[in-house]
Coordinates of C-alpha atoms in Angstrom, one line a residue:
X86 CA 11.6 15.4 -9.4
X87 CA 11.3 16.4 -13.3
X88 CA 7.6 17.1 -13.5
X89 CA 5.9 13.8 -15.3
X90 CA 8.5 11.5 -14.4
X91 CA 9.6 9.2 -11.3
X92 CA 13.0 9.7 -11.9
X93 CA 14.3 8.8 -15.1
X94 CA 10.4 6.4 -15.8
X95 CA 7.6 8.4 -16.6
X96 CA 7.5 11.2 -19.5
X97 CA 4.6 12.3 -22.7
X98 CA 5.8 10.2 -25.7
X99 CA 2.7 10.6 -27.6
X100 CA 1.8 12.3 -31.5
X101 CA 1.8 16.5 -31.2
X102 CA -2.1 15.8 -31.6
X103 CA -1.9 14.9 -28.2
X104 CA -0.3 17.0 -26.3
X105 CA -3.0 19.7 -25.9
X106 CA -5.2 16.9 -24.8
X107 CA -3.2 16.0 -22.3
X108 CA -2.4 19.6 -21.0
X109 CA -6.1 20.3 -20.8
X110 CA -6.5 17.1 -18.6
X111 CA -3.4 18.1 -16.3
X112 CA -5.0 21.3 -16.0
X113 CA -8.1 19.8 -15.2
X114 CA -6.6 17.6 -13.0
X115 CA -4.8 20.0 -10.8
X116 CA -8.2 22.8 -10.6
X117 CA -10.8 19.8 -9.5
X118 CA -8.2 18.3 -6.9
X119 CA -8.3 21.6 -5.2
X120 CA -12.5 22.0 -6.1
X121 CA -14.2 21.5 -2.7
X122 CA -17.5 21.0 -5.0
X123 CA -16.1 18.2 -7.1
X124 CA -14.1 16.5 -3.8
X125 CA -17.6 16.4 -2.4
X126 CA -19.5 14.7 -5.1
X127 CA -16.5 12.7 -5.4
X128 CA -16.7 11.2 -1.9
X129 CA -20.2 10.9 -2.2
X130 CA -19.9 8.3 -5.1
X131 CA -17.0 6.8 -3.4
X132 CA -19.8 6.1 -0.2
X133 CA -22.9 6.1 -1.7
X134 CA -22.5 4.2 -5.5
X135 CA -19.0 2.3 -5.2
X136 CA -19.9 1.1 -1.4
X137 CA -16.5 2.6 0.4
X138 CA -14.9 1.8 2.6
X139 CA -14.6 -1.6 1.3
X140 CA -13.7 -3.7 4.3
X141 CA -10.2 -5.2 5.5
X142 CA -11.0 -8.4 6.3
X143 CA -8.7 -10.8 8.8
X144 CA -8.8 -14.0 7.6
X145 CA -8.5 -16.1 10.3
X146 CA -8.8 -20.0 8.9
X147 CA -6.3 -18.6 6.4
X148 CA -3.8 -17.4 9.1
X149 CA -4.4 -21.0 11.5
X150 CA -3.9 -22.8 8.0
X151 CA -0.8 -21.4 7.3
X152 CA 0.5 -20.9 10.5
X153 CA 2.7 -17.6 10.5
X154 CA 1.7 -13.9 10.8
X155 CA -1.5 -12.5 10.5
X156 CA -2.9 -12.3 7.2
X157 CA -5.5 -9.5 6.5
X158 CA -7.8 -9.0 3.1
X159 CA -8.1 -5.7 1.2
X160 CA -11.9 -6.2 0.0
X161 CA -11.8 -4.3 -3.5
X162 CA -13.5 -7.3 -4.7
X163 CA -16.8 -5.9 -2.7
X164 CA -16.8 -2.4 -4.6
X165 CA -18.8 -2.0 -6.8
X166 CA -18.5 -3.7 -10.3
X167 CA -16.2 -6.7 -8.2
X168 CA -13.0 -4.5 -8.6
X169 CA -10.8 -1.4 -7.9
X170 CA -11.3 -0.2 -11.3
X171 CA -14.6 1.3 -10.6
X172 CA -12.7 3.8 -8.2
X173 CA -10.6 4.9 -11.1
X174 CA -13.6 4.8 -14.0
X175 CA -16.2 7.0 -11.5
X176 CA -13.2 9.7 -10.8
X177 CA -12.1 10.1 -14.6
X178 CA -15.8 10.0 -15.9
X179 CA -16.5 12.7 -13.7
X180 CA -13.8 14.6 -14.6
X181 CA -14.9 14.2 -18.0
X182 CA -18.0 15.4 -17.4
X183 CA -16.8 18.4 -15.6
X184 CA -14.8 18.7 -19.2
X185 CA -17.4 18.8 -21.2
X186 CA -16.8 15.9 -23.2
X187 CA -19.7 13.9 -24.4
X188 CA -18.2 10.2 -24.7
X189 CA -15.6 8.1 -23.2
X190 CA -13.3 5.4 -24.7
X191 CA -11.2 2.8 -22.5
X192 CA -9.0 -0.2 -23.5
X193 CA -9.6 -3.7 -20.9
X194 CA -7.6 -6.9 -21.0
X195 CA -9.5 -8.8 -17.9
X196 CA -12.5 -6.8 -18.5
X197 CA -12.8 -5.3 -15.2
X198 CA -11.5 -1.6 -16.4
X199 CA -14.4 -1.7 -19.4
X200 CA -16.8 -2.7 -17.0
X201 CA -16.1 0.1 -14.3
X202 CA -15.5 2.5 -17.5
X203 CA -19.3 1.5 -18.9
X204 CA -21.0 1.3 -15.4
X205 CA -19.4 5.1 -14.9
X206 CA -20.4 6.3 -18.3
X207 CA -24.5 5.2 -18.2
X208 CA -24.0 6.7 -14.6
X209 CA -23.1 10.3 -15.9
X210 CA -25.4 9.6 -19.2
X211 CA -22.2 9.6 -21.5
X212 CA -21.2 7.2 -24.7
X213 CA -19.0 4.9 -24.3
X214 CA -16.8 2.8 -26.5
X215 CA -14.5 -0.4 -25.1
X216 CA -11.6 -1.7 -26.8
X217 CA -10.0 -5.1 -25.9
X218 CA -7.9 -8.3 -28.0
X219 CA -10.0 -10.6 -29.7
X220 CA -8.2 -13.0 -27.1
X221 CA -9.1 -11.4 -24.2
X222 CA -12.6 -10.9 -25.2
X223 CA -12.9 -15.0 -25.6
X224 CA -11.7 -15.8 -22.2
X225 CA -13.9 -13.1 -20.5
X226 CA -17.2 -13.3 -22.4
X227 CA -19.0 -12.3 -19.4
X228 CA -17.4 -9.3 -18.6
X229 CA -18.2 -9.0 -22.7
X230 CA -21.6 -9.1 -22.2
X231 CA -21.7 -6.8 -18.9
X232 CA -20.3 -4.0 -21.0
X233 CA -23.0 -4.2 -23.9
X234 CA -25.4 -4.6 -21.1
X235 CA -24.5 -1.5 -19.6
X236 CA -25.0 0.6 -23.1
X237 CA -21.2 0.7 -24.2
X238 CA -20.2 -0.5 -27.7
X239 CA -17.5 -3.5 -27.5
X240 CA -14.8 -3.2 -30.5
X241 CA -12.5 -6.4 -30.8
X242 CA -9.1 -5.7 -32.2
X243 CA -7.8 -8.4 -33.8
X244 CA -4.4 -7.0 -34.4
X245 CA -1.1 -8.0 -33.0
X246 CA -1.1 -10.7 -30.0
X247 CA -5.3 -9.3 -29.5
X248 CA -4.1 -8.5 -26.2
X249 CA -4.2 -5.7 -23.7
X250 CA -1.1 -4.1 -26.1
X251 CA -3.2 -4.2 -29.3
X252 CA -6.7 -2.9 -27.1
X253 CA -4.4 0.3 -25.7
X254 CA -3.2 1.4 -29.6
X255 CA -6.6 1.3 -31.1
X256 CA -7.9 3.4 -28.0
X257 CA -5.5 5.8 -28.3
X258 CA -5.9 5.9 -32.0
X259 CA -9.5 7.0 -31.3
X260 CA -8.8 9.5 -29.0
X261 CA -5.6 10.8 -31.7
X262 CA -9.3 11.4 -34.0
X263 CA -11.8 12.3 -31.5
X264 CA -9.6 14.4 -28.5
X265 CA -12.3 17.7 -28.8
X266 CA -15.6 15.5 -27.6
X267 CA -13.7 11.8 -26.2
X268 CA -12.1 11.0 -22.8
X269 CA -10.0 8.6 -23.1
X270 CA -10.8 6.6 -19.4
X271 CA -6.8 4.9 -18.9
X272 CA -7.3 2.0 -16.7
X273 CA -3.5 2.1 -14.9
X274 CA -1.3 4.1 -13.6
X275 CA 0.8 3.6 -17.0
X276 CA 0.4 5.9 -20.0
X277 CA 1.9 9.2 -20.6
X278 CA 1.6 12.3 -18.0
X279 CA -0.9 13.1 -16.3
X280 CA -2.1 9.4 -16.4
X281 CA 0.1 7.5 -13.7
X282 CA -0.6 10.7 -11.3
X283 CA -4.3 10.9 -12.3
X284 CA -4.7 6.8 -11.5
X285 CA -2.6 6.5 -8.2
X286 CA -4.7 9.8 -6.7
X287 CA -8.4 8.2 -7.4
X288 CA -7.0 4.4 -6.4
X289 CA -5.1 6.0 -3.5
X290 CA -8.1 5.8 -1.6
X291 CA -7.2 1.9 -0.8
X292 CA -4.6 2.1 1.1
X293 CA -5.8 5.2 3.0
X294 CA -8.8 3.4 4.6
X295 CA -6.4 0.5 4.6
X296 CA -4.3 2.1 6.7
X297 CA -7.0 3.6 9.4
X298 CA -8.5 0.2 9.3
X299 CA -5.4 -1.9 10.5
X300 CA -4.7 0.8 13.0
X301 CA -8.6 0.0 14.4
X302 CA -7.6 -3.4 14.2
X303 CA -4.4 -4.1 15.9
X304 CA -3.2 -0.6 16.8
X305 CA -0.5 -1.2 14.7
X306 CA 0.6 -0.5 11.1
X307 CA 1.4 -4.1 8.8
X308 CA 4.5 -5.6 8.4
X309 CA 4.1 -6.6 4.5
X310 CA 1.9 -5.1 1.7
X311 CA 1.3 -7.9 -1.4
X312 CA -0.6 -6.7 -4.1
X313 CA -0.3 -8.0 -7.6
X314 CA 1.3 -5.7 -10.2
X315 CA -0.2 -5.4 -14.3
X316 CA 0.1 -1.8 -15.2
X317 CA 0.0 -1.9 -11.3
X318 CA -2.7 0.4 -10.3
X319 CA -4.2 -1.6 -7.3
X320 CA -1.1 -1.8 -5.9
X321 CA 0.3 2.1 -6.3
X322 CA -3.4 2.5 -4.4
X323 CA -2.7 -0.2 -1.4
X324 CA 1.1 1.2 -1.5
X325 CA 1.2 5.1 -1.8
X326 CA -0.5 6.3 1.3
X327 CA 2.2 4.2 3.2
X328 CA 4.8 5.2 1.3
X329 CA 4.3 9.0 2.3
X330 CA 3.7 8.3 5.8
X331 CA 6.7 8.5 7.9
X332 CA 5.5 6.0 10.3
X333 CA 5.9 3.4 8.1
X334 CA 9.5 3.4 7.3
X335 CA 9.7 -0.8 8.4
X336 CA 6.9 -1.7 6.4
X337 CA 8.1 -4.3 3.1
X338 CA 6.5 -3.8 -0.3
X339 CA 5.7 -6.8 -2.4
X340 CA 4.5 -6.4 -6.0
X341 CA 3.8 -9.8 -7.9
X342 CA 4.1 -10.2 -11.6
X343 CA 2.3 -12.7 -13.8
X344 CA 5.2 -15.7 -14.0
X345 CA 3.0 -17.3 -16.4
X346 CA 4.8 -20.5 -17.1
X347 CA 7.9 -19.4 -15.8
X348 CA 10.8 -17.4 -17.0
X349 CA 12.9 -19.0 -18.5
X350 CA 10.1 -20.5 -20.9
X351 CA 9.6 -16.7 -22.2
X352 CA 5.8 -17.1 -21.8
X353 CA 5.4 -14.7 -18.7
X354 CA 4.7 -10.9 -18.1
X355 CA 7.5 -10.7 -15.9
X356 CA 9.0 -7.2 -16.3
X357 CA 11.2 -7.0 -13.7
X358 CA 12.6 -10.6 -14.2
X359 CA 13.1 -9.8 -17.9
X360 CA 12.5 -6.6 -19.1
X361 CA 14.6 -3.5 -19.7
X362 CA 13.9 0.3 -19.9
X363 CA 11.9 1.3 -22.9
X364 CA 9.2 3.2 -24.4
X365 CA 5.9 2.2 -24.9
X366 CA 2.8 3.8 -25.2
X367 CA 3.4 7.0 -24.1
X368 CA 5.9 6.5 -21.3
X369 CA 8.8 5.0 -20.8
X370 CA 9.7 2.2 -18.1
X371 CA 10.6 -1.7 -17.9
X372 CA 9.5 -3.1 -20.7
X373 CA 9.7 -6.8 -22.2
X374 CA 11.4 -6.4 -25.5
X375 CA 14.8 -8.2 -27.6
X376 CA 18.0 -7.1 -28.2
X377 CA 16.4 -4.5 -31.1
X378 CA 13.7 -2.9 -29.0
X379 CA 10.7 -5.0 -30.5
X380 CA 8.0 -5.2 -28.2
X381 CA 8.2 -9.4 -27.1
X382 CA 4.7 -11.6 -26.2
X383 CA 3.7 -12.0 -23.2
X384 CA 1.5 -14.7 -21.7
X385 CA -0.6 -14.6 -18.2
X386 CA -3.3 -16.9 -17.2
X387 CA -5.1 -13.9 -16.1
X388 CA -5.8 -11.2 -18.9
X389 CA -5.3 -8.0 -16.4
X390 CA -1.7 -9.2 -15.8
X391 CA -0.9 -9.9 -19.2
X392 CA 0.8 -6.6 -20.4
X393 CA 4.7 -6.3 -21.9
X394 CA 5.4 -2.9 -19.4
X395 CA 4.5 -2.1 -16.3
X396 CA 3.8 2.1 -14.4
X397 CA 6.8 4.3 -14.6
X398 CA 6.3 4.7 -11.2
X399 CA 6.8 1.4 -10.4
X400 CA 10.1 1.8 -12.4
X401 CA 11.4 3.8 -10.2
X402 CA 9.7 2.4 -7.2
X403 CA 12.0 -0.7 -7.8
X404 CA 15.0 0.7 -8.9
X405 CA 15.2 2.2 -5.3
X406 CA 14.6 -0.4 -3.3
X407 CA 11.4 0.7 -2.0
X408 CA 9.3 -2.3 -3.5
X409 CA 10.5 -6.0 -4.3
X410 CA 8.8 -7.4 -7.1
X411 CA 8.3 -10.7 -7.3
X412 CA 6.0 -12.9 -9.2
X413 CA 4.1 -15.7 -9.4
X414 CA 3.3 -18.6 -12.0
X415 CA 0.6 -19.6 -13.7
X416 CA 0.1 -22.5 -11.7
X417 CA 0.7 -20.8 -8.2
X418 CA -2.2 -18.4 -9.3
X419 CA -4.5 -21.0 -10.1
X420 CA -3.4 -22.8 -6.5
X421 CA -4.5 -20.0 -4.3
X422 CA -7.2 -19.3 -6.5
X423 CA -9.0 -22.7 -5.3
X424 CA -7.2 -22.1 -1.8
X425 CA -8.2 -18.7 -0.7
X426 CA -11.7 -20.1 -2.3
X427 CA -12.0 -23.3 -0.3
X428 CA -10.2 -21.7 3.1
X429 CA -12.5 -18.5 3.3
X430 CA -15.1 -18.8 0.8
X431 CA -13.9 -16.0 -1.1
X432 CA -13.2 -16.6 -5.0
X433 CA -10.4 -13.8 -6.3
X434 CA -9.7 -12.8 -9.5
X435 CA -6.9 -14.7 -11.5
X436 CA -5.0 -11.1 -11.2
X437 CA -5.3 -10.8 -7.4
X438 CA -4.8 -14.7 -7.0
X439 CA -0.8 -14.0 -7.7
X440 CA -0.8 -11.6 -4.4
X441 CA -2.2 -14.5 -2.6
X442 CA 0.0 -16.7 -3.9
X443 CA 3.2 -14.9 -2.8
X444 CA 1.3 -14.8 0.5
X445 CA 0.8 -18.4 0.4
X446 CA 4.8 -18.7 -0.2
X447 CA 5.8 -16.1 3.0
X448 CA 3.5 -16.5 5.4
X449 CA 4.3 -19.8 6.7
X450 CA 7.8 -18.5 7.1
X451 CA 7.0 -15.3 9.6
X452 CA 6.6 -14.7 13.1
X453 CA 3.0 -14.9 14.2
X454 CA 2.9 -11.6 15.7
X455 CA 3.8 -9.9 11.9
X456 CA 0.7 -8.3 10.1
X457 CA 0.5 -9.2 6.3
X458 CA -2.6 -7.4 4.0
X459 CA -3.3 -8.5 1.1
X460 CA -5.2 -6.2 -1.8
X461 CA -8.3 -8.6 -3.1
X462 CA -8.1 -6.2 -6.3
X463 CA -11.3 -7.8 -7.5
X464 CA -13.2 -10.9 -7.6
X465 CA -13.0 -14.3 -9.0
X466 CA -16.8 -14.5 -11.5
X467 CA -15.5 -13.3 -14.7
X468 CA -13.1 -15.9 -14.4
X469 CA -14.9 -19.4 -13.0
X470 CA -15.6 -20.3 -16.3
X471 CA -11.7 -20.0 -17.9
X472 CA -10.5 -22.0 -15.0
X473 CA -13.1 -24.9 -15.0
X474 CA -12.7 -25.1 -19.2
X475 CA -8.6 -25.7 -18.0
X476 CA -9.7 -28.2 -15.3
X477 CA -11.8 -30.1 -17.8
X478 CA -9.1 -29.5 -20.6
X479 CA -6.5 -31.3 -17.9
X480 CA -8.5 -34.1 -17.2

């Protein structure tokens, strides 16, 4: 495979200002993967500051309720920060600081990704700048107010839908102007090369100790994988250590998209149910646009989900039948957000709340001797308030 892509998906589509940015960071990449030194310190962090291995957790009321297979819980919710972000954010800050650069930028849409990117950058004494919409900002105030807590300056960009889009153009305009003493922290494994590559290896680490933990568990590898799918990085993590293992050729993939109200109301995030190849942001994949390439809304009830493209590896990761994606509305979300929360006591995230919708939807429907995990990408805070202002708005 062409270096940088997954098959035709993938490339650097980025200003020349770039490119010797990114060629130092590939570089950089590739000598600290094979540094026993920064492998060491990196595991360390993983154990000691993030709290890995975060536990797989069978959910046994869950499994009774629904009354098919076995239904297991990826806890990324219980890292540190209440997300898998913080795996990516503490492997690129230290990177950076291995780099030499001084200060970090990073765009968020849920929040979670400038939360982990703050949290990493007061942990390795480094500035830090967050960009995210005006829009998002509003509906996740707290995570808002985490950020500045933390030391790291919150610019609202009011550009555009004030969305996740509009937050990744003003962070890369930044680092366009700043590339000799910024990082810029990418939260997904979207972006031009190295950036996919660089996010799936530090998120990887979920489904590696998934996979040793089922094995503990039942002796067996799962049936189905669910994670839900923005730029996608929590699930390349649950997915890619199974993909490369030969054992697991039976094993079905399920990404799940934001169906926001559905598609044929064009208020979704849907890529894979509307979208067609296109380049955006440095890379080229699926991508929601009309008939003339413009770039089309998008809507999700959960900001991390709410994103016009999805990872070029994820492009190709459908086009050969190796993942189905799916996806799941607005109000499926918001259903086995107040299920998983009532049945287990656990309160996802909006984003991870589509994975256990399209749970909710199989499940029922398998033998009970088939193994399902689910990746709890991160946990349901930030978002209690947004959901009980729409309960009150509906009443």
């Amino acid at each position: 495979m062409k270096t940088g892509y997954f098959g035709k998906y993938g490339g650097r589509y980025v200003p020349e200002t770039l490119i010797p940015a990114l060629e130092e960071l590939d570089a950089a990449f590739k000598a600290l993967k094979a540094d026993a030194g920064f492998q060491t310190q990196l595991r360390k962090l993983n154990a000691e500051y993030i709290g890995r291995p975060t536990p797989l957790f069978f959910a046994e009321k869950l499994t009774s309720q629904l009354s098919g297979a076995r239904v297991y819980l990826k806890r990324e919710d219980l890292a540190h920060t209440g997300a898998h972000k913080i795996n990516n954010a503490i492997g690129q800050a230290l990177m950076a600081k291995q780099m030499g650069k001084q200060r970090l930028i990073a765009e968020t849409g849920a929040g979670q990704h400038g939360v982990a990117t703050a949290t990493a950058a007061a942990l390795f004494g480094l500035e830090c700048e967050i960009y995210m919409g005006a829009i998002d900002a509003k509906r996740q105030a707290l995570n808002v107010f985490r950020m500045k807590l933390l030391g790291a300056r919150v610019t609202e960009v009011h550009a555009g839908s004030q969305t996740l889009k509009d937050a990744i153009n003003e962070a890369l305009r930044d680092w366009t102007s700043n590339v000799s003493t910024t990082h810029y922290v990418l939260g997904t494994v979207f972006g031009p090369h190295p950036y996919p590559t660089i996010v799936r290896e530090f998120q990887s680490i979920i489904g590696k100790e998934a996979k040793r933990q089922i094995l503990k568990a039942e002796g067996r590898l799962p049936d189905y994988l669910i994670a839900c799918v923005g730029g996608g990085s929590n699930a390349m993590g649950l997915f890619h250590a199974f993909l490369t293992d030969k054992r697991a050729g039976n094993i079905k993939y399920i990404g799940v998209e934001a169906g926001g109200e559905g598609i044929d109301s064009g208020r979704h995030a849907a890529r894979f149910a509307g979208g067609s190849m296109g380049v955006l942001q440095g890379t080229k994949s699926y991508l929601l646009q009309d008939d003339d390439g413009n770039v089309l809304g998008t809507h999700s009830v959960s900001a991390g989900l709410d994103y016009a493209s999805v990872g070029p590896e994820h492009a190709w990761l459908h086009d050969i039948n190796a993942v189905k994606y799916t996806y799941a509305t607005d109000t499926e979300a918001l259903g086995a957000f107040e299920t998983l929360a009532r049945t287990e006591g656990i309160i996802p995230a909006l984003e991870s709340s589509h994975a256990v919708a399209e749970a909710l939807k199989i499940v029922p429907g398998l033998p009970k001797s088939s193994i399902v995990i689910v990746n709890l990408s991160g946990r349901g805070d930030k978002d209690v308030e947004q959901v009980a202002n729409m309960q009150s708005a509906s009443v």
